[in-house]
Short mmCIF file of C-alpha atoms in Angstrom, two decimals:
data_model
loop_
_atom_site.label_atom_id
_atom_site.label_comp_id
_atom_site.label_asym_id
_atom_site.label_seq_id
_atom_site.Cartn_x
_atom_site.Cartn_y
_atom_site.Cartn_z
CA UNK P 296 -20.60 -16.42 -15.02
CA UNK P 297 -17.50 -17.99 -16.20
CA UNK P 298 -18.93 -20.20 -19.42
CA UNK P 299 -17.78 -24.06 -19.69
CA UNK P 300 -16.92 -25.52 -22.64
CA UNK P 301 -20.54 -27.16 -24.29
CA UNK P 302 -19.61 -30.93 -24.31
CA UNK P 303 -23.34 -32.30 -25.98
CA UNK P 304 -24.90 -32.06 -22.50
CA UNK P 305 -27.96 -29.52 -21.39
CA UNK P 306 -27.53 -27.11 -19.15
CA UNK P 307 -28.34 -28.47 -15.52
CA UNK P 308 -28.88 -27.06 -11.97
CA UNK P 309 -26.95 -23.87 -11.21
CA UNK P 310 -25.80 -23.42 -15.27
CA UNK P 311 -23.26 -26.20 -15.37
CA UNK P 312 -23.35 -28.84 -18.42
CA UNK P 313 -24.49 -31.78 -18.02
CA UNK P 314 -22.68 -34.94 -19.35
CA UNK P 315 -24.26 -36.65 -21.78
CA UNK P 316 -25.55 -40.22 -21.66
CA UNK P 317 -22.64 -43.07 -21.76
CA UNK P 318 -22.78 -45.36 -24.69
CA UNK P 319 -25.57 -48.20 -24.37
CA UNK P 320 -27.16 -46.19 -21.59
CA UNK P 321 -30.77 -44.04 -21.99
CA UNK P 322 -30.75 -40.75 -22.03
CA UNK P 323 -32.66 -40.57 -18.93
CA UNK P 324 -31.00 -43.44 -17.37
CA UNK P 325 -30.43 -43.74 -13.65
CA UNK P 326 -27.38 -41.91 -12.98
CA UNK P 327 -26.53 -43.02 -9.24
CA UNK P 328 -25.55 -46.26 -11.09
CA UNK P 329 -22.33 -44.57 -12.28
CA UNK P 330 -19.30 -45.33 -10.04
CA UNK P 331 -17.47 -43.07 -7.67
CA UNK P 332 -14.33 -42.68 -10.07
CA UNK P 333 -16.95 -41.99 -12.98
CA UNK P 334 -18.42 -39.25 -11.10
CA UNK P 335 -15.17 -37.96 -10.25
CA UNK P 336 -13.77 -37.46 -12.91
CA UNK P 337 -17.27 -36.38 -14.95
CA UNK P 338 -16.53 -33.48 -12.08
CA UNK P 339 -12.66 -32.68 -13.42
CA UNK P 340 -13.71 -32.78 -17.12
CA UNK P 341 -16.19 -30.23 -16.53
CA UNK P 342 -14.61 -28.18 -14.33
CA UNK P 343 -11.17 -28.25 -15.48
CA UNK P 344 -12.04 -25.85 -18.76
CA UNK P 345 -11.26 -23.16 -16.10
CA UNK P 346 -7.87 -22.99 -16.27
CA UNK P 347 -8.23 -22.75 -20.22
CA UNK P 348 -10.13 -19.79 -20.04
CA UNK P 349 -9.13 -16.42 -22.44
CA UNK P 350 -9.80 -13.15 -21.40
CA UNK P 351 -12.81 -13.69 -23.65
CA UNK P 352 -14.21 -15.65 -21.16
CA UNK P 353 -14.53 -13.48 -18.04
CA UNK P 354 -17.84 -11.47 -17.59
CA UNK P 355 -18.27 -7.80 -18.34
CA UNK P 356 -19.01 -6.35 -14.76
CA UNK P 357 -21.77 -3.42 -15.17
CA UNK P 358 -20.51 0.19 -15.61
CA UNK P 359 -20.92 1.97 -11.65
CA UNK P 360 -23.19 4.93 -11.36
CA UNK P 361 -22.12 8.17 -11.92
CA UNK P 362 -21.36 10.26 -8.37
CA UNK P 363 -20.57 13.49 -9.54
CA UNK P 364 -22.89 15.95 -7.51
CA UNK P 365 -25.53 17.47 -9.20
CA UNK P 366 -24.90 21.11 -8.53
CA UNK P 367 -21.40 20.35 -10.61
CA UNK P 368 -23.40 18.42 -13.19
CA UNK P 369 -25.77 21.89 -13.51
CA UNK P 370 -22.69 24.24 -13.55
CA UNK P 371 -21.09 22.52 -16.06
CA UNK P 372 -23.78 20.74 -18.49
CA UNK P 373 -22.76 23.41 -21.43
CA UNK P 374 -19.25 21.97 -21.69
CA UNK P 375 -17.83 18.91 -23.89
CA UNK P 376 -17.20 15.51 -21.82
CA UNK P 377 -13.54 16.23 -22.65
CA UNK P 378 -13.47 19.59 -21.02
CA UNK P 379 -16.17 18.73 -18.12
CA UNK P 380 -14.11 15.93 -17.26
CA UNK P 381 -11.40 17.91 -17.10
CA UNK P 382 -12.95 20.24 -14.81
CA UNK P 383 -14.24 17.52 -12.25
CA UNK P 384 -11.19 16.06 -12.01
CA UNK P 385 -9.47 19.13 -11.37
CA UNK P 386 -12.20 20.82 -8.46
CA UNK P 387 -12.12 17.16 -6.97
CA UNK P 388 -8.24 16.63 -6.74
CA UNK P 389 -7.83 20.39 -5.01
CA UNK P 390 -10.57 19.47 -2.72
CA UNK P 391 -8.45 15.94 -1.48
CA UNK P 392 -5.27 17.79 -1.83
CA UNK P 393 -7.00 20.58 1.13
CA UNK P 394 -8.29 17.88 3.35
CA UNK P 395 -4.65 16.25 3.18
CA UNK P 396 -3.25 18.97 4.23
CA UNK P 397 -5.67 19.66 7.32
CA UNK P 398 -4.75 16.08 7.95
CA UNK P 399 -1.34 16.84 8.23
CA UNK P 400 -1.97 19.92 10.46
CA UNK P 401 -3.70 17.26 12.73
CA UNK P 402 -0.65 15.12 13.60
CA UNK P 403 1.48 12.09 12.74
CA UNK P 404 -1.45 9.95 14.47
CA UNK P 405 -4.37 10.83 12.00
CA UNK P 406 -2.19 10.28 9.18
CA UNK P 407 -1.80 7.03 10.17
CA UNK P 408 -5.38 6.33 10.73
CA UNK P 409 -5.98 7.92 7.00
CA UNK P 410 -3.34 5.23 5.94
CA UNK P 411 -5.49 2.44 7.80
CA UNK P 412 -8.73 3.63 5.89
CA UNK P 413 -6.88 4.20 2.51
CA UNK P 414 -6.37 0.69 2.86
CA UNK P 415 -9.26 -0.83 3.66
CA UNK P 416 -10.83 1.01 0.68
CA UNK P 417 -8.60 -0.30 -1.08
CA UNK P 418 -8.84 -4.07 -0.34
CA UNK P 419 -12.38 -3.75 -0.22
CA UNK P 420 -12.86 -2.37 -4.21
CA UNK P 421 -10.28 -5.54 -5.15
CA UNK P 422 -12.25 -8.14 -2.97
CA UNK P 423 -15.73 -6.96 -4.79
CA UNK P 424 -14.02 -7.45 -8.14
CA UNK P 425 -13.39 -10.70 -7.40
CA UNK P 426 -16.99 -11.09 -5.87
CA UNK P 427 -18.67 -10.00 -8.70
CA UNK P 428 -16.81 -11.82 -11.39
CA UNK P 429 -17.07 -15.07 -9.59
CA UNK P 430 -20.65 -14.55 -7.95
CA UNK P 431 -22.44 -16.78 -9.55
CA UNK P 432 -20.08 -19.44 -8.47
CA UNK P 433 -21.93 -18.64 -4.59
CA UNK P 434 -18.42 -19.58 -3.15
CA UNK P 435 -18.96 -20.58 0.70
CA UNK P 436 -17.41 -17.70 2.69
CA UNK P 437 -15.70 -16.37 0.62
CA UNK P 438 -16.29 -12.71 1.70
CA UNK P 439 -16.12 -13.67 5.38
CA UNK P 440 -12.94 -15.14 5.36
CA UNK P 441 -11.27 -12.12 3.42
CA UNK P 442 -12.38 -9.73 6.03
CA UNK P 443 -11.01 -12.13 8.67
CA UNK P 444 -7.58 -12.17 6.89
CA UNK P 445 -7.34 -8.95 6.58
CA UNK P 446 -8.30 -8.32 10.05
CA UNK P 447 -5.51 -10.99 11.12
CA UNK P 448 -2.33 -9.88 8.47
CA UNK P 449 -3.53 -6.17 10.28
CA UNK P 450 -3.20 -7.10 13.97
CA UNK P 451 0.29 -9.13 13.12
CA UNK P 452 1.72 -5.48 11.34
CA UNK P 453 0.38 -3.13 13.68
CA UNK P 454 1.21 -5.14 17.12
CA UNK P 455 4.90 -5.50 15.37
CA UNK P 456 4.18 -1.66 15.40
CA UNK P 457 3.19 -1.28 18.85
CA UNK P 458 6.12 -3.87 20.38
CA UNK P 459 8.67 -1.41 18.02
CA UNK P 460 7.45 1.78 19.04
CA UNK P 461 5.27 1.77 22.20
CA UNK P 462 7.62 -0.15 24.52
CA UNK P 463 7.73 2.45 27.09
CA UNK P 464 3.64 2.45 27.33
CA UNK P 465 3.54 -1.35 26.97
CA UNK P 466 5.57 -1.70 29.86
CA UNK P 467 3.25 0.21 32.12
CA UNK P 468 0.41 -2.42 30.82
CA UNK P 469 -0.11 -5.92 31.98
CA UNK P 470 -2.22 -6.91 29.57
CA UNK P 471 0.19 -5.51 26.91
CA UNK P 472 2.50 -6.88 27.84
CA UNK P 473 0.99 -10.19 27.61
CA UNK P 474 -0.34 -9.64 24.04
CA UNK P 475 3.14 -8.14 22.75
CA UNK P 476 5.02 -11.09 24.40
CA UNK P 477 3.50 -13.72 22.64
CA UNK P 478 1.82 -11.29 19.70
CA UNK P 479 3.97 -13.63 16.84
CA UNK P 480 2.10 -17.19 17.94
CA UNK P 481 -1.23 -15.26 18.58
CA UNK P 482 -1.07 -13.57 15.30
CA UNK P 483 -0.57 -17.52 13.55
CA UNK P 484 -2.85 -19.06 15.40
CA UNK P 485 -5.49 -16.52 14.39
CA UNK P 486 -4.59 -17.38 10.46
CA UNK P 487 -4.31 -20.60 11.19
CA UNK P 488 -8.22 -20.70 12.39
CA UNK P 489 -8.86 -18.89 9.10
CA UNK P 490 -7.01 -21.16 7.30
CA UNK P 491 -8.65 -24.11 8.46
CA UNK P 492 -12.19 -22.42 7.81
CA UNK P 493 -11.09 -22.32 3.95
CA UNK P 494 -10.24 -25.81 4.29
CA UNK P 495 -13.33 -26.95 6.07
CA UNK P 496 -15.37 -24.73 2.93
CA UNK P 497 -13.96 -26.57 0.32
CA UNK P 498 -16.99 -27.53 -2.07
CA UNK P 499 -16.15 -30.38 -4.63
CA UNK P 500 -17.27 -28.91 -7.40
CA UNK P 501 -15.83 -25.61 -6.84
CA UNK P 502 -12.45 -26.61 -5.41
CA UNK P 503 -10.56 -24.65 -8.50
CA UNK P 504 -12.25 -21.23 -7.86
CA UNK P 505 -12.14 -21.57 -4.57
CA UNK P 506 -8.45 -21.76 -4.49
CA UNK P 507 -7.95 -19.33 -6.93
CA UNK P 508 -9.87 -16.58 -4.64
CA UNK P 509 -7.95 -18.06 -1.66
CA UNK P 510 -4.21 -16.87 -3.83
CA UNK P 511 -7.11 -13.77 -5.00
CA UNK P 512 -7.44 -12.62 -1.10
CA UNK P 513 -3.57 -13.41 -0.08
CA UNK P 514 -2.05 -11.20 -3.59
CA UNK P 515 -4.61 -8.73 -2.81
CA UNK P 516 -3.45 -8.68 1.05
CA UNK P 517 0.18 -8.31 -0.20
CA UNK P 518 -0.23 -5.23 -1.93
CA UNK P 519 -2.49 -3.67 0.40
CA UNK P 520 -1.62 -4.10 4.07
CA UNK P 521 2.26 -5.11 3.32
CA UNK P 522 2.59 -1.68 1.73
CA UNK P 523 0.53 0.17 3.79
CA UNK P 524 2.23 -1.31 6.55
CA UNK P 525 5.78 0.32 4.71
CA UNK P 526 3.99 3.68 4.36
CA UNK P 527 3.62 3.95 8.50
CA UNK P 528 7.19 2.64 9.03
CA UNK P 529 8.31 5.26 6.88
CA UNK P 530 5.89 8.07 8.99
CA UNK P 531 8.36 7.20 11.88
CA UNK P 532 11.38 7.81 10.50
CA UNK P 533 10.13 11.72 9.91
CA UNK P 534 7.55 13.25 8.34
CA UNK P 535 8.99 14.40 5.60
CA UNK P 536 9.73 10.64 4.52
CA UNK P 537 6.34 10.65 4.25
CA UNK P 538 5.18 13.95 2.73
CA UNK P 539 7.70 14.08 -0.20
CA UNK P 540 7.30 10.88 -1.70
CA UNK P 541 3.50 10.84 -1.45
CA UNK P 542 3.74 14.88 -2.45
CA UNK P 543 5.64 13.73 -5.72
CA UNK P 544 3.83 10.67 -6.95
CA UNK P 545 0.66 13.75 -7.04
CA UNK P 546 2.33 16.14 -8.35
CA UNK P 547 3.58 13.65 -11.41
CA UNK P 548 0.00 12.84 -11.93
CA UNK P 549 -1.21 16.09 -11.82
CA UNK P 550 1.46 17.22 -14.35
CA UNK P 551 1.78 14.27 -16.63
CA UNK P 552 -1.87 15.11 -16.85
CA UNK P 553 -1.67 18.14 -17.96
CA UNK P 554 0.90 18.19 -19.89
CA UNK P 555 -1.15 15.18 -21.94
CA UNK P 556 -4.49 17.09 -22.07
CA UNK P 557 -2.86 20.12 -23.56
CA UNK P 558 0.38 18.79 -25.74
CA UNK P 559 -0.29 15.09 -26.17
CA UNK P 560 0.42 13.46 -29.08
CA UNK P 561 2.27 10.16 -29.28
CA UNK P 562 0.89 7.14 -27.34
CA UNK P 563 2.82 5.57 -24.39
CA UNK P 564 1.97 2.68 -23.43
CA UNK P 565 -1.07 0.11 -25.18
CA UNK P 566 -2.19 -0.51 -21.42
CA UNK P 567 -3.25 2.96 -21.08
CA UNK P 568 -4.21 4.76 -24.41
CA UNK P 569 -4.57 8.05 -22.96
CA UNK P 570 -1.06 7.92 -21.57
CA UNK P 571 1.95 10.34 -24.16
CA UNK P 572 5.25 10.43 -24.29
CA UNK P 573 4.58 14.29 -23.83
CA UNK P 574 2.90 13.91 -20.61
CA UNK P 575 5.33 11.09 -19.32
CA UNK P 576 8.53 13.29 -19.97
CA UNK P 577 6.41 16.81 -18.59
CA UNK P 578 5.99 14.38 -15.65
CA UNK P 579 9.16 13.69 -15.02
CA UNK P 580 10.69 17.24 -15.15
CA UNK P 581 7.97 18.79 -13.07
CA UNK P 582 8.63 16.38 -10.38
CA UNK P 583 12.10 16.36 -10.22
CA UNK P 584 11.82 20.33 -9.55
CA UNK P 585 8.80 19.81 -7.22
CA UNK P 586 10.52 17.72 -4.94
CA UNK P 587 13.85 19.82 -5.06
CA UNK P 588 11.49 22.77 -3.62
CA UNK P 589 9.22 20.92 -1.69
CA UNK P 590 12.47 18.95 0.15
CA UNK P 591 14.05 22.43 0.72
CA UNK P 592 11.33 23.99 2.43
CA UNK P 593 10.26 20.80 4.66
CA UNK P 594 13.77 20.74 5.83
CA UNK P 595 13.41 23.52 7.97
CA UNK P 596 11.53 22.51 10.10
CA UNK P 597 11.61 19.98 12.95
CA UNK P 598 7.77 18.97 12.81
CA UNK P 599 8.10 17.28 9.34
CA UNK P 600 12.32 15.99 9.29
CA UNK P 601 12.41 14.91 13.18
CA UNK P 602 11.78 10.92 13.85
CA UNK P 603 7.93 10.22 15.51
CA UNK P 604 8.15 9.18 18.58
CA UNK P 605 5.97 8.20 21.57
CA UNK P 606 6.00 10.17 24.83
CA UNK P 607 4.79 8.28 27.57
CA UNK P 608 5.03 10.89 29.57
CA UNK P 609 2.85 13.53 28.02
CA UNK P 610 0.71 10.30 26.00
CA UNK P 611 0.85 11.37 23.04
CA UNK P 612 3.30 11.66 19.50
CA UNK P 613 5.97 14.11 19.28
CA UNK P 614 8.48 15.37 16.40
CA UNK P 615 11.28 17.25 18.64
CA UNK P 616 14.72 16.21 17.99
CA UNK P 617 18.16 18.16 17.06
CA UNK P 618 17.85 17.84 13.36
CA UNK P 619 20.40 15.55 11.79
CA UNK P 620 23.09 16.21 9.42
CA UNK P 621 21.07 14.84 6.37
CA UNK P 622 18.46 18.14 7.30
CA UNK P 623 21.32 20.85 8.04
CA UNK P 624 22.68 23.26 5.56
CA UNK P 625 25.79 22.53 4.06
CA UNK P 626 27.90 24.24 1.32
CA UNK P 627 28.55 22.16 -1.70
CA UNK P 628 31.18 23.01 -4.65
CA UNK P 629 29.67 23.73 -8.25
CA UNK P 630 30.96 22.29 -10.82
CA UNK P 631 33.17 24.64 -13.30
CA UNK P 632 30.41 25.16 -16.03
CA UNK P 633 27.88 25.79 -13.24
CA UNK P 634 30.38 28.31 -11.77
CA UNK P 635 30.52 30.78 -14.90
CA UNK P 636 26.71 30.48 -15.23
CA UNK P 637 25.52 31.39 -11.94
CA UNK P 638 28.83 33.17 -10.72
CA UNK P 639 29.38 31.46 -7.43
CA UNK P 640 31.44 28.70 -6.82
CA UNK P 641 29.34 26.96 -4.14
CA UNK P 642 25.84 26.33 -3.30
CA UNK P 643 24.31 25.96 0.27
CA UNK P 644 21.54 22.81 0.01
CA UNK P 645 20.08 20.59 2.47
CA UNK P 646 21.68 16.91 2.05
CA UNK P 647 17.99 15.75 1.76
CA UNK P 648 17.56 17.51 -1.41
CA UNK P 649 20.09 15.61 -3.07
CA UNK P 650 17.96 12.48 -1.71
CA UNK P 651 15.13 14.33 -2.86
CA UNK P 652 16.11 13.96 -6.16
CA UNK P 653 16.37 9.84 -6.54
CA UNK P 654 12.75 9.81 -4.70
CA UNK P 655 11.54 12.30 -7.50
CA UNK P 656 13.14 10.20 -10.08
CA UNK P 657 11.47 6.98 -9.14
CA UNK P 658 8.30 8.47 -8.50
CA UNK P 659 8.14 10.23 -12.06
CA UNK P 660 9.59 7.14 -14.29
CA UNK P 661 8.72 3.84 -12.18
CA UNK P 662 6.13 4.93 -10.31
CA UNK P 663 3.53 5.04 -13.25
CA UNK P 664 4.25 1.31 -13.72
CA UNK P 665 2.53 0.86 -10.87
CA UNK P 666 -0.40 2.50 -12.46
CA UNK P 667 0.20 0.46 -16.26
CA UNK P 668 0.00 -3.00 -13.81
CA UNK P 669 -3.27 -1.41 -12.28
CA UNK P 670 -4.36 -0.55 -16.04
CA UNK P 671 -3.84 -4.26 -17.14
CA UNK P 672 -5.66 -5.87 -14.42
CA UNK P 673 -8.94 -3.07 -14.87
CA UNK P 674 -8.81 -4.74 -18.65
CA UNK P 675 -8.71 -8.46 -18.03
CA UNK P 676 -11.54 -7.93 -16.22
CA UNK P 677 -13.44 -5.76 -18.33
CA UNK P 678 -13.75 -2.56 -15.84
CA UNK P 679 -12.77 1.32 -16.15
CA UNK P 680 -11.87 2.02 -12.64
CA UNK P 681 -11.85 0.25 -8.99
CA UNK P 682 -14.95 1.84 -7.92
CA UNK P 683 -16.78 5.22 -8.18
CA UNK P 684 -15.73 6.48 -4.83
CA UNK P 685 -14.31 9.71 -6.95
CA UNK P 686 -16.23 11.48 -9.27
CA UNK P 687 -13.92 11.95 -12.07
CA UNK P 688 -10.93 9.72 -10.78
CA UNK P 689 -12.62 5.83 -10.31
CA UNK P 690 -11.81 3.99 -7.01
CA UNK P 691 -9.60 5.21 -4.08
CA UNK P 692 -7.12 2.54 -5.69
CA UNK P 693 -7.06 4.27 -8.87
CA UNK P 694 -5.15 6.99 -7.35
CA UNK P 695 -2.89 4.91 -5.05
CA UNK P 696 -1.87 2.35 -7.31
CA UNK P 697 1.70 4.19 -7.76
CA UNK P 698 2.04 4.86 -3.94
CA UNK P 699 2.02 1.45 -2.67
CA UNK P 700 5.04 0.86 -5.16
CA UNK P 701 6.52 4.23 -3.77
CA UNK P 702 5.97 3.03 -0.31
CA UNK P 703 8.07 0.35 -0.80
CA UNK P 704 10.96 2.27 -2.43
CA UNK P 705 11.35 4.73 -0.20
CA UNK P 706 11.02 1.72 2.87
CA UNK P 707 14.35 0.04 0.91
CA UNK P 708 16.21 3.47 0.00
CA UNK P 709 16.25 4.43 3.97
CA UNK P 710 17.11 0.88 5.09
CA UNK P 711 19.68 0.88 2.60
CA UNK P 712 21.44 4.76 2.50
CA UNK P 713 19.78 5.95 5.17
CA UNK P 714 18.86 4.69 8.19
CA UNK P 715 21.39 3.69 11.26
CA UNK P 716 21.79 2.90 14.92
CA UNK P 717 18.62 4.89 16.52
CA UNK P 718 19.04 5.73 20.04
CA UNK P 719 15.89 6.27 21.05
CA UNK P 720 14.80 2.84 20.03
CA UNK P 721 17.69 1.37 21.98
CA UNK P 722 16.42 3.31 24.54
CA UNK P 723 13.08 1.85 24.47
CA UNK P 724 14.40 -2.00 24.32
CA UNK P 725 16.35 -1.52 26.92
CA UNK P 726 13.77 -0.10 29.27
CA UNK P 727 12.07 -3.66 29.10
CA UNK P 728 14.58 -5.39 30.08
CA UNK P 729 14.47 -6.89 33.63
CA UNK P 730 16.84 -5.32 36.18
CA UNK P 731 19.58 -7.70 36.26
CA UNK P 732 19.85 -7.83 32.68
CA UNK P 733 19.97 -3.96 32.63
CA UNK P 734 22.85 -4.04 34.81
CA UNK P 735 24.60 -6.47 33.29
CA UNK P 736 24.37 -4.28 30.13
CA UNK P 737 25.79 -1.28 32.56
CA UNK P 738 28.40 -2.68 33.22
CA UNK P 739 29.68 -3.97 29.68
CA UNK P 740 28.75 -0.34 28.35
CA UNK P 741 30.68 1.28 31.11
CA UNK P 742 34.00 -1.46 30.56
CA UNK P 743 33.67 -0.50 26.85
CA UNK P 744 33.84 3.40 27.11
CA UNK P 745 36.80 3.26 29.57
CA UNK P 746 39.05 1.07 27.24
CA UNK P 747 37.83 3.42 24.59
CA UNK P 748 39.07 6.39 26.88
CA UNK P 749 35.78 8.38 26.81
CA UNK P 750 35.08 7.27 30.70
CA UNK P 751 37.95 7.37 33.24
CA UNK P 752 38.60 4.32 35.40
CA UNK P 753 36.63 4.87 38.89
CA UNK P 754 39.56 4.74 41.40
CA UNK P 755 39.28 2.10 44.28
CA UNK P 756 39.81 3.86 47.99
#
């Protein structure tokens, strides 16, 4: 699909261009004459216009089928495409933003299996772009060997997962315990077999493309499962870690949309025409006050701020913890011009809120870059969405193009302001320690707290 440069040859088997005849040789001469280095580097002349390509050159990829149901289609036929768009989108986004929140009701655990699927979508609608624009090319496993490294870069991040937070239940598990012990040269060895199957594929005349859907699969990888990956390490630290972020990257699309559709008027950005300064700044505001409120009322209770944890004893998750200090009230002083406006001079707020604020901030004026990058790659390849999963929205990765870049903010703002020493964790490492080396650590603990003067000296009869 990708055109090569005409260089006064005829078309031959599978589209590519011929050479033509060398001087003093007939058209229709024997060609198994030529030598080894001829062929060669006939091969590299025609083949090396790919990486002089323009956008110009890459293939329009047909328009997907509409998916809106017909009994919506019916309802609202009488409408403008504007306004009927407008209405899709909006019955469509309430119906995902109800099933989310069932999906909360169900537990930490099916969140993380809707993270899983969310990204599996999502690497699949990337793969078939790269499918489809390079089809014709017939690539030798090339759809085989994605799967398999996605199944591989998944099994390294989830058994790092597992060895983190399951150590209790591991320990009760032979065969665990043999998988988690040497899960870090299993994990390579399994790429490595993939990696040797793209090797062995290698076609000569295809060795370009073929590499450049090998980087494809690996970029696409990265900001799929590496992310994703991010989004359940944050699910662990609390719920709320979770919920807000996620919460406010909707919320600024939902508002920035609105605000657009109803008061737009000066362009943003040339990635994304329909994009206004009106509906980036409504964005922002909206959001910051969203997450203010929504931080506030998560706060209070333990199922959404306390860490999740694995019980071995009850086998199962649980969120029940004495809430830290970051999600207990404390009074703050106002400043002076605050003071005569609301006549008080100090305010009672949860220390999350204040947090709440910086994650509200990024998700309202960074976070849409993640949706201008997803904008730029949908028009060098000539496409409107990912995929037609959505009626009215595209692709699942149309509407989490901003939350993989949140994911990976709020990872580094917790590792960085946040997060310390975690007991329970401790806890857990410890537990799978042999017996001696338990002891030993006893001892050194016990040593340490009675020259610190919290244990008193056991005295010797």
């Amino acid at each position: 699909m990708l055109e090569l440069r005409h260089r006064g040859g005829c078309p031959g088997p599978g589209g590519a261009v011929a050479p033509p005849p060398r001087e003093g040789e007939a058209a229709g001469g024997d060609h198994e004459t030529e030598s080894t280095s001829d062929k060669e580097t006939d091969i590299d002349d025609r083949y090396g216009d790919l990486d002089s390509r323009t956008d110009s050159d890459i293939p329009e990829i047909p328009p997907s089928m509409d998916r809106t149901p017909e009994i919506l289609k019916k309802a609202l036929s009488g409408l403008s495409s504007r306004w009927k768009n407008w209405w899709i989108r909006g019955i469509l986004t309430l119906t995902m933003i109800s099933l989310f929140f069932l999906i909360i009701y169900m537990g930490s655990f099916m969140l993380m299996l809707l993270v899983l699927g969310i990204q599996v979508k999502c690497f699949h609608e990337i793969i078939t772009i790269g499918y489809r624009v390079y089809r014709s090319y017939d690539l030798p496993w090339f759809r085989t060997l994605s799967w398999y490294f996605l199944l591989c870069v998944n099994y390294f991040f989830y058994g790092e997962t597992v060895a983190d937070y399951f150590a209790t239940f591991v320990q009760r598990e032979e065969q665990l315990q043999f998988l988690i012990r040497y899960h870090r040269f299993i994990s390579f060895a399994l790429y490595l077999a993939g990696f040797c199957m793209f090797v062995l594929s290698l076609v000569k005349k295809h060795y370009r493309l073929q590499f450049y859907m090998f980087a494809w699969t690996h970029v696409t990888l990265l900001i799929t499962v590496t992310q994703s990956h991010l989004v359940i390490q944050n699910l662990f630290e609390g719920m709320i870690w979770f919920l807000v972020p996620i919460s406010s990257v909707i919320c600024n699309d939902i508002t920035a949309y609105l605000f657009g559709f109803f008061f737009g008027r000066t362009p943003l950005i040339k990635l994304s025409p329909k994009k206004t300064w009106e509906g980036f700044i409504g964005g922002f505001f909206s959001t910051v006050v969203f997450g203010f409120i929504a931080a506030y009322v998560l706060s209070k209770y333990q199922y959404f701020v306390c860490p999740v944890e694995y019980r071995s004893d009850v086998n199962s998750f649980v969120t029940e913890c004495e809430p830290s200090e970051l999600f207990q009230l404390q009074s703050y002083s106002l400043p002076s011009f605050l003071q005569a406006v609301l006549r008080r001079e100090t305010v009672s707020l949860y220390p999350f809120q204040i947090h709440s604020i910086a994650l509200s901030t990024f998700a309202s004026l960074i976070g849409p870059f993640g949706g201008f990058f997803a904008s730029g790659f949908k028009r060098a390849f000539k496409i409107k969405d990912f995929a037609n999963t959505i009626p009215g929205h595209g692709g699942i990765m149309d509407r989490f193009d901003c939350q993989y870049l949140m994911a990976t903010f709020v990872h580094v703002y917790i590792t960085s302001f946040i997060r310390g020493p975690n007991p329970s964790k401790v806890l857990q490492q410890l537990l799978v320690l042999q017996p001696e080396q338990q002891l030993n650590i006893y001892k050194t603990l016990k040593t340490h707290l009675i020259e610190k003067g919290i244990l008193q000296p056991t005295l010797k009869v």
